[in-house]
Tab-separated table of C-alpha atoms in Angstrom:
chain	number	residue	atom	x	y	z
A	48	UNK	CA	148.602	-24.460	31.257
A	49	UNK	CA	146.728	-26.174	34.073
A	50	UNK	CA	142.583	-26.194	34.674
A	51	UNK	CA	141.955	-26.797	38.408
A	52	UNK	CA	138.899	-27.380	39.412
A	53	UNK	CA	138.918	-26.824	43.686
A	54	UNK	CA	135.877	-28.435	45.755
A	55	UNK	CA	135.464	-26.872	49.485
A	56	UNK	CA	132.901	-28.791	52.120
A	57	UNK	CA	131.872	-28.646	55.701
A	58	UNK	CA	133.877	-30.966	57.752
A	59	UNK	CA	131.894	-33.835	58.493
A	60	UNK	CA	131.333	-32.870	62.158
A	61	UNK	CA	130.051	-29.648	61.197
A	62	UNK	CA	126.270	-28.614	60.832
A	63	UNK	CA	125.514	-27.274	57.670
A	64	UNK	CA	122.261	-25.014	58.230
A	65	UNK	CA	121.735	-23.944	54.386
A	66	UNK	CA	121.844	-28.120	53.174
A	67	UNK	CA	119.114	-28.991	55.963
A	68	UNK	CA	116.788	-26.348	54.701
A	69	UNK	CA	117.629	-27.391	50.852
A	70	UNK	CA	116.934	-30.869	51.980
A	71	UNK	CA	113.499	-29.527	53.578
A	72	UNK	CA	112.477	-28.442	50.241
A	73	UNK	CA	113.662	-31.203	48.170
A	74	UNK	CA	110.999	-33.166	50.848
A	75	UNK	CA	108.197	-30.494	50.100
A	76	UNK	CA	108.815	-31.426	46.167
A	77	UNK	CA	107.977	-35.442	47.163
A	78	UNK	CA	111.295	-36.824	47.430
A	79	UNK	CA	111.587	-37.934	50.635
A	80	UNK	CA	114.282	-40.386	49.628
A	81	UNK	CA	116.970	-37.564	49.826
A	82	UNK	CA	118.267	-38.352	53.083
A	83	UNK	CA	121.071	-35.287	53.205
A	84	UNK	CA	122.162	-32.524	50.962
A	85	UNK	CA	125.016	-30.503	51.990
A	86	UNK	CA	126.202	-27.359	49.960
A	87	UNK	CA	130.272	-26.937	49.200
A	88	UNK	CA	131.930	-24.460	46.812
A	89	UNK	CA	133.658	-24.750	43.592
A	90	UNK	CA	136.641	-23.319	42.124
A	91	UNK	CA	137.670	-23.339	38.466
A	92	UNK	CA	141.248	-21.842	37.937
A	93	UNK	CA	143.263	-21.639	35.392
A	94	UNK	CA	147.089	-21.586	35.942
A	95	UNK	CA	150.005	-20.739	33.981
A	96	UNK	CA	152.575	-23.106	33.856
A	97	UNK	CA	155.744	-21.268	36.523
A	98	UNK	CA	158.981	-22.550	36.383
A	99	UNK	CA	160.084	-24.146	39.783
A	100	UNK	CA	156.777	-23.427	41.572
A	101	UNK	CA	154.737	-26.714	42.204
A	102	UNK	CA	151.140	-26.617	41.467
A	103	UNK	CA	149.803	-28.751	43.560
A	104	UNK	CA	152.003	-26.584	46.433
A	105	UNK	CA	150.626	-23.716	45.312
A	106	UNK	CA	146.966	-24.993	45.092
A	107	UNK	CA	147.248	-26.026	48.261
A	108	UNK	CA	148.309	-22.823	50.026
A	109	UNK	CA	145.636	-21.213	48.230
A	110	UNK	CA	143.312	-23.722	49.744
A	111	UNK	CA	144.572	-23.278	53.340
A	112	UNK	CA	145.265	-19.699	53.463
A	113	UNK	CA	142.149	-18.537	51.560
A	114	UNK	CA	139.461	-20.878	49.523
A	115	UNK	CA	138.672	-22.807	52.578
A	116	UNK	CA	138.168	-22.165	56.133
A	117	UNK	CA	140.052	-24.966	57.674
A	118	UNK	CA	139.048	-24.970	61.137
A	119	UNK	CA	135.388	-25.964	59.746
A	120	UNK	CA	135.845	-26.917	55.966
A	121	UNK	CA	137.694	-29.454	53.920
A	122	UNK	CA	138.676	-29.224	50.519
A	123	UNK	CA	139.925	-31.787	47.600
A	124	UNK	CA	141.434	-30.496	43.712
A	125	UNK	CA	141.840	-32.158	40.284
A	126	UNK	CA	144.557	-30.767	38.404
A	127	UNK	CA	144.033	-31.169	34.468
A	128	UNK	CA	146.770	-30.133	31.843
A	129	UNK	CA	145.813	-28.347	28.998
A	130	UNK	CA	147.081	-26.670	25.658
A	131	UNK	CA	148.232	-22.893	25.615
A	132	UNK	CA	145.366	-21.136	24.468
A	133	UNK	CA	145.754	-18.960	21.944
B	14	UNK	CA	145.548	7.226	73.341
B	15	UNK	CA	145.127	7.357	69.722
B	16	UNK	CA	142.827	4.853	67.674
B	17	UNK	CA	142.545	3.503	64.279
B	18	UNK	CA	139.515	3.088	63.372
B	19	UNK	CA	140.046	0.764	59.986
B	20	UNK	CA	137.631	1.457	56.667
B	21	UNK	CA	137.301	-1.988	54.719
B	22	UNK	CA	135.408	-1.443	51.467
B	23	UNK	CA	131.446	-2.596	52.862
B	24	UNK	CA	132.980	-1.077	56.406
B	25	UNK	CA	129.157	0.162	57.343
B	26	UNK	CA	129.799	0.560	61.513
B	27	UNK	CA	132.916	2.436	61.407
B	28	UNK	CA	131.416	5.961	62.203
B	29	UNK	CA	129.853	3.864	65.275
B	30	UNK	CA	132.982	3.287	66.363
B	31	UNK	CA	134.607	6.589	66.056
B	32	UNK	CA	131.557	8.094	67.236
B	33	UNK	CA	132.316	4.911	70.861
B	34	UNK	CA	135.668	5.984	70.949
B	35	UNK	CA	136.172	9.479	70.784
B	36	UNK	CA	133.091	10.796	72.023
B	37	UNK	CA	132.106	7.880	74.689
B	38	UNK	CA	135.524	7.359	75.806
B	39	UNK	CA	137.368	10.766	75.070
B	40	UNK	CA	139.999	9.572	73.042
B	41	UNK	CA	141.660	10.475	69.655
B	42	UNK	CA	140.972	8.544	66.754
B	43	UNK	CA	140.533	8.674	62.879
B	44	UNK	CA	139.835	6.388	60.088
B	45	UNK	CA	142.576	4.508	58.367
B	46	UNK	CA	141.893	3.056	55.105
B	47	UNK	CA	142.551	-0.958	54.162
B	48	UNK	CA	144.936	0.451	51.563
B	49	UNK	CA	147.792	1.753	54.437
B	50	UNK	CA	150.185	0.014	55.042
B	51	UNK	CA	151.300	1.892	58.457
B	52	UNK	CA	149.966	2.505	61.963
B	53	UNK	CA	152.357	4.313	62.783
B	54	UNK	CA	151.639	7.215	65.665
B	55	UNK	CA	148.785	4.832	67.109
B	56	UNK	CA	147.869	2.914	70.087
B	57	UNK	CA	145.667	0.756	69.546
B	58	UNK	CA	143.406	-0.421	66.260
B	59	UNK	CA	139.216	-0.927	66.379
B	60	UNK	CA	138.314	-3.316	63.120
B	61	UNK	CA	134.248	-1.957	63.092
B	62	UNK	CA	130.485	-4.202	61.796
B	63	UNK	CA	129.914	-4.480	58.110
B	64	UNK	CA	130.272	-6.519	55.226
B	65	UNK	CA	133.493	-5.992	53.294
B	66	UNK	CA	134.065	-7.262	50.480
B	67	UNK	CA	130.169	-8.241	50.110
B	68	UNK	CA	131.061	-11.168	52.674
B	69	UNK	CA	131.963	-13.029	49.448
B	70	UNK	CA	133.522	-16.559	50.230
B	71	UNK	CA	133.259	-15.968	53.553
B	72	UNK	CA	133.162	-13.206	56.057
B	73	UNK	CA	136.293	-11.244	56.866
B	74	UNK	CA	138.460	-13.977	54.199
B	75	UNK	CA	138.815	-11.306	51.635
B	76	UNK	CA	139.737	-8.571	54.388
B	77	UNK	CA	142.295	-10.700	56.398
B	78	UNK	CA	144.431	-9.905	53.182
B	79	UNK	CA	144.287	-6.160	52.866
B	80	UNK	CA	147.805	-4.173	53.167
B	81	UNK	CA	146.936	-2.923	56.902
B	82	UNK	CA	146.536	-6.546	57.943
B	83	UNK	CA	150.170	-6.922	58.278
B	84	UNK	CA	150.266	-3.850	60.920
B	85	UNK	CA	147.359	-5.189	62.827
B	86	UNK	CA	149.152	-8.584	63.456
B	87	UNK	CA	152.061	-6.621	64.421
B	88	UNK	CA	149.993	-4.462	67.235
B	89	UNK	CA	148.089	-8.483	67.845
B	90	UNK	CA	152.039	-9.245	68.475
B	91	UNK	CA	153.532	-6.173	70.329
B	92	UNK	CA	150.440	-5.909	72.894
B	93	UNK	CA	148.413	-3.535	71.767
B	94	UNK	CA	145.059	-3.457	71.783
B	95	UNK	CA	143.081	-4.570	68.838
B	96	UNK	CA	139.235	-4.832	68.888
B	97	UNK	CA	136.957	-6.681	66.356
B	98	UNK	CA	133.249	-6.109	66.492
B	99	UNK	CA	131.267	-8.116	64.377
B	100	UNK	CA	133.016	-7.954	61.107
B	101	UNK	CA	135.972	-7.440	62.798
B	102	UNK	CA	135.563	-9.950	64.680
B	103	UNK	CA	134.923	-12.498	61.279
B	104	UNK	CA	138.155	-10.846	60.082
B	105	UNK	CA	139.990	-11.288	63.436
B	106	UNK	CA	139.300	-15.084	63.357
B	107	UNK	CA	139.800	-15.464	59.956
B	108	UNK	CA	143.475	-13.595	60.329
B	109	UNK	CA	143.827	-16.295	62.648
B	110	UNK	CA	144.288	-13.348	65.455
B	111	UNK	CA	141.464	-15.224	67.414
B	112	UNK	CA	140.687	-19.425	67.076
B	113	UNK	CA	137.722	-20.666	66.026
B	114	UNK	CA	135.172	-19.568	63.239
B	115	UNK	CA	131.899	-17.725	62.760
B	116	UNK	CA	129.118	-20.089	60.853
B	117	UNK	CA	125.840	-19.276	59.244
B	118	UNK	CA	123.733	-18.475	61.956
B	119	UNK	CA	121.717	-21.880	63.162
B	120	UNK	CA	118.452	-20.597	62.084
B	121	UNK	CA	120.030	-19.301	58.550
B	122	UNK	CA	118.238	-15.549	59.508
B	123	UNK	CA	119.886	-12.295	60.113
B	124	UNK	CA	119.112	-11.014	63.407
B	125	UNK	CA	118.992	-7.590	64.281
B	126	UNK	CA	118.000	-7.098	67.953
B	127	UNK	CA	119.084	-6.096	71.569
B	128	UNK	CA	120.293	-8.816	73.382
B	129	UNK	CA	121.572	-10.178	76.780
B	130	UNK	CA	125.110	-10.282	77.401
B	131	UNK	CA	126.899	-11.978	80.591
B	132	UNK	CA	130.154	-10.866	81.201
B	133	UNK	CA	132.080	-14.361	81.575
B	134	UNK	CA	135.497	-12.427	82.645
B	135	UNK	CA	135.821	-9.292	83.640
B	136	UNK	CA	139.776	-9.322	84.336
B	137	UNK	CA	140.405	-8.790	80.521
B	138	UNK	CA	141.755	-5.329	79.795
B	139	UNK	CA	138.391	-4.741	77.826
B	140	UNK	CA	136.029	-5.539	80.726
B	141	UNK	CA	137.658	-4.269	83.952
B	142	UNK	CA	134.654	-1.703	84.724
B	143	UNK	CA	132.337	-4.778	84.783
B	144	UNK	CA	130.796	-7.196	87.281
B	145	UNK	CA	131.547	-10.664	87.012
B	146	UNK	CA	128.596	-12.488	85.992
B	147	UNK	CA	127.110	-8.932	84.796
B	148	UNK	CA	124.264	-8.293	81.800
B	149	UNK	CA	124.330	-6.290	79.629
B	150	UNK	CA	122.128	-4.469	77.171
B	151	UNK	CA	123.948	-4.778	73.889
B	152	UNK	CA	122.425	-5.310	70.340
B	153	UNK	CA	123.823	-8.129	67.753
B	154	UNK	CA	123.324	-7.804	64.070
B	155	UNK	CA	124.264	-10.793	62.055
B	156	UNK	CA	123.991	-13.211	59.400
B	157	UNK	CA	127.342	-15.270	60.486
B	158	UNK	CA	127.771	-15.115	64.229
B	159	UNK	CA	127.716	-18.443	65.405
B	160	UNK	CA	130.743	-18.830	66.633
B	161	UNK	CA	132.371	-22.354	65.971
B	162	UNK	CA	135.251	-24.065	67.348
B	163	UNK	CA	136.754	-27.916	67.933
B	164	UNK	CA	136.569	-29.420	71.732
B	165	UNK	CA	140.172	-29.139	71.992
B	166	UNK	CA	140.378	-25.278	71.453
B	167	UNK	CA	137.185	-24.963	73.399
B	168	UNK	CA	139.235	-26.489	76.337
B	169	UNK	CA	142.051	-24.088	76.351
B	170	UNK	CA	139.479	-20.975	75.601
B	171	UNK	CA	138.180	-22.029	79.049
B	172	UNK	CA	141.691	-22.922	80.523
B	173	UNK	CA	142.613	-19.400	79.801
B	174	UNK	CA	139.502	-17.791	80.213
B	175	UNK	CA	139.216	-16.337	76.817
B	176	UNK	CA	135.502	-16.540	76.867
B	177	UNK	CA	134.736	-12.867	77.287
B	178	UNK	CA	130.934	-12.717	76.606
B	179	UNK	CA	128.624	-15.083	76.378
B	180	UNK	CA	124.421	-14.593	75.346
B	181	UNK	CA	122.539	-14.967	78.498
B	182	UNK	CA	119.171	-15.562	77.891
B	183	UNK	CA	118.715	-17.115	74.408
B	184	UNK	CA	121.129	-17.991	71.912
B	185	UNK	CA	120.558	-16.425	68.749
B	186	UNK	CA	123.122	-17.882	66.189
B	187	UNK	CA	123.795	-21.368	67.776
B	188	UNK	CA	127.627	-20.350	68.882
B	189	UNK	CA	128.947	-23.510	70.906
B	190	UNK	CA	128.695	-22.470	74.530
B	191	UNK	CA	126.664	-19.659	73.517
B	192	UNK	CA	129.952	-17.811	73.561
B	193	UNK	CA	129.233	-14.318	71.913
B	194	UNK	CA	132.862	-12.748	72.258
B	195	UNK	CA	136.439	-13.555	72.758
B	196	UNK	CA	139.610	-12.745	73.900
B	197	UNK	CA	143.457	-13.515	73.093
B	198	UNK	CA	145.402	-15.642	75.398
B	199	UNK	CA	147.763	-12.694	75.857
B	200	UNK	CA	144.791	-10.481	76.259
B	201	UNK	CA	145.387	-7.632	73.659
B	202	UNK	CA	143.060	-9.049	71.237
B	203	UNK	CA	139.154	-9.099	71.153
B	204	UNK	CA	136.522	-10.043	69.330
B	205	UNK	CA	132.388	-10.264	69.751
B	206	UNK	CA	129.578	-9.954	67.514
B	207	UNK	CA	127.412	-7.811	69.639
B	208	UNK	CA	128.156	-4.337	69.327
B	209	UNK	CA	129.043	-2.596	72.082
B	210	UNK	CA	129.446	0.683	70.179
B	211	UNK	CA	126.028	0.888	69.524
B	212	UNK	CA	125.139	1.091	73.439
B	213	UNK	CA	127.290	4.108	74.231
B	214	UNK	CA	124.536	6.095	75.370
B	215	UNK	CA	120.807	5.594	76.815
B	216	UNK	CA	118.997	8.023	74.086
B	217	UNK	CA	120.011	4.798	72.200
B	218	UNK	CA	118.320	2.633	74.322
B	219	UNK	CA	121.558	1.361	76.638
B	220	UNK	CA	124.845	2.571	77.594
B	221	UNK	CA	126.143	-0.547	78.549
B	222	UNK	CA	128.846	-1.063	76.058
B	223	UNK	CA	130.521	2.317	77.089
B	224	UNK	CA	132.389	0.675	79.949
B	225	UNK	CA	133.530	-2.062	77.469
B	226	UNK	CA	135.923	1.104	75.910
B	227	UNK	CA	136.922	2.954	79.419
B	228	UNK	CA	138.293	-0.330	80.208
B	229	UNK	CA	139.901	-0.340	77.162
B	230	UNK	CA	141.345	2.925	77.221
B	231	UNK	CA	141.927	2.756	81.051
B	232	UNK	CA	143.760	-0.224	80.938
B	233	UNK	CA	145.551	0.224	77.761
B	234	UNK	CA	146.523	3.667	78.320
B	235	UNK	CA	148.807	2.958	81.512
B	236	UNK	CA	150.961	0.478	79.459
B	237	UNK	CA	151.231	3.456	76.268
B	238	UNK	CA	152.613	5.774	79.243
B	239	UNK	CA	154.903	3.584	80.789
B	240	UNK	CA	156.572	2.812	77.658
């Protein structure tokens, strides 16, 4: 049993509307020492172990073909091991 | 010619569409469900405005993997035509159908209102009853229009003049090259987030979009008989 936790961003290159107006309120509360914010997703999933299918292959296609928007977002994972739950 | 007019779950333009295509342009069509998993008997497929799936992760990513996706790539692959407004369009780009992607609108609002269009080529099958260099009177509504894409694929868009439509006097989402719709390099394939559908008729204020289908079916229609 695998816990995968999946983290999606904005490309560097791309504008990310919702961060600047976080960041415009974060400078309305007094800390203008926040210089950018910028807003990703996160995935927790939890995966069965499957005989001869890789997980970090499988993550990965998930990734590409659905979690993240590749022409304008980037994504990294963590894959942690865990006991069978019960 | 006979139209699909496809029902996502959050589908909320699709009797708009219908309404465009049979009774604007004269032709037969009905709704087809996500859930099918044939278009069999049909000519071409119209993917309508909306929010499936609640727009959750992004728009159109849920969508792209509903059973009658498989049969719209295959009419995206044998020529037909297949038209995105919208939501469709979202869905279109995120089936890969279409390059690019459709941000967050620049301003973070959704904007509901009658825009500009200029119509940047009208040698596609969709936009043979128009000027080049025409406006139009077409309305957007939108939360995630702006339409984003990298330099490269922006090059070969305008190699190939797949830039269909672009906003003419303001730019309401921030789209790069205030592009507001386009178009396949094999020319089957559409996709804008104005919609035309809702400017069939000038009770409703334009009827500039109605050309947009008599192209369509004009076009289209020759290649259906001829096969």
């Amino acid at each position: 049993m695998y816990n995968v936790k999946v983290f999606v961003t904005y490309k560097e290159s791309i504008l990310d509307p919702q961060g600047e107006a976080v960041r415009g309120a974060v400078h309305r509360m007094g800390f203008d020492e926040i210089e950018d914010i910028r807003i990703g997703k996160y995935f927790e999933i939890k995966v069965s172990s499957q005989e001869g299918r890789d997980i970090e292959e499988t993550i990965e296609t998930i990734c590409d073909k659905l979690l993240a928007n590749v022409v304008m977002e980037t994504y990294r994972y963590e894959i942690e091991k865990v006991k069978e739950t019960v | 010619m006979r139209f699909a007019v496809i029902q996502f779950p959050g589908s909320n333009c699709d009797v708009d569409l219908l309404h465009a295509i049979k009774d604007g342009a004269g032709e037969e069509a009905t709704y087809v469900s996500h859930t099918e998993k044939s278009l069999e008997g049909f000519d071409g497929v119209l993917l309508p405005g909306g929010f499936s799936y609640g727009d959750y992760l992004r728009s159109g990513a849920i969508s792209r993997f509903s059973n009658i996706m498989s049969e719209v790539q295959r009419f995206a692959d044998e020529g037909k035509p297949v038209f995105g407004t919208c939501n469709g369009f979202q869905i279109l780009v995120e089936a890969g159908l279409l390059p690019g992607a459709l941000q967050r609108n620049r301003n973070l609002h959704f904007i509901c209102k009658t825009m500009e269009l200029k119509v940047e080529n009208s040698e596609t099958k969709f936009t043979s009853l128009y000027e080049s260099g025409e406006q139009l009177t077409i309305p957007i509504a939108h939360g995630e229009g702006s339409y984003y894409c990298d330099p490269e694929t922006l090059q070969e868009l305008k190699d190939h003049n797949q830039i269909v439509f672009s906003y003419a006097s303001e730019n309401p989402n921030g789209s790069i090259e205030n592009i507001a719709g386009i178009v396949n390099k094999a020319g089957n394939v559409l996709g804008m987030m104005p919609h035309p559908e809702r400017a069939i008729e000038e009770l409703l204020g334009s009827e500039d979009g109605l050309r947009f289908f008599k192209s369509m079916v004009q076009n289209f229609s020759k290649e259906t008989a001829s096969v």
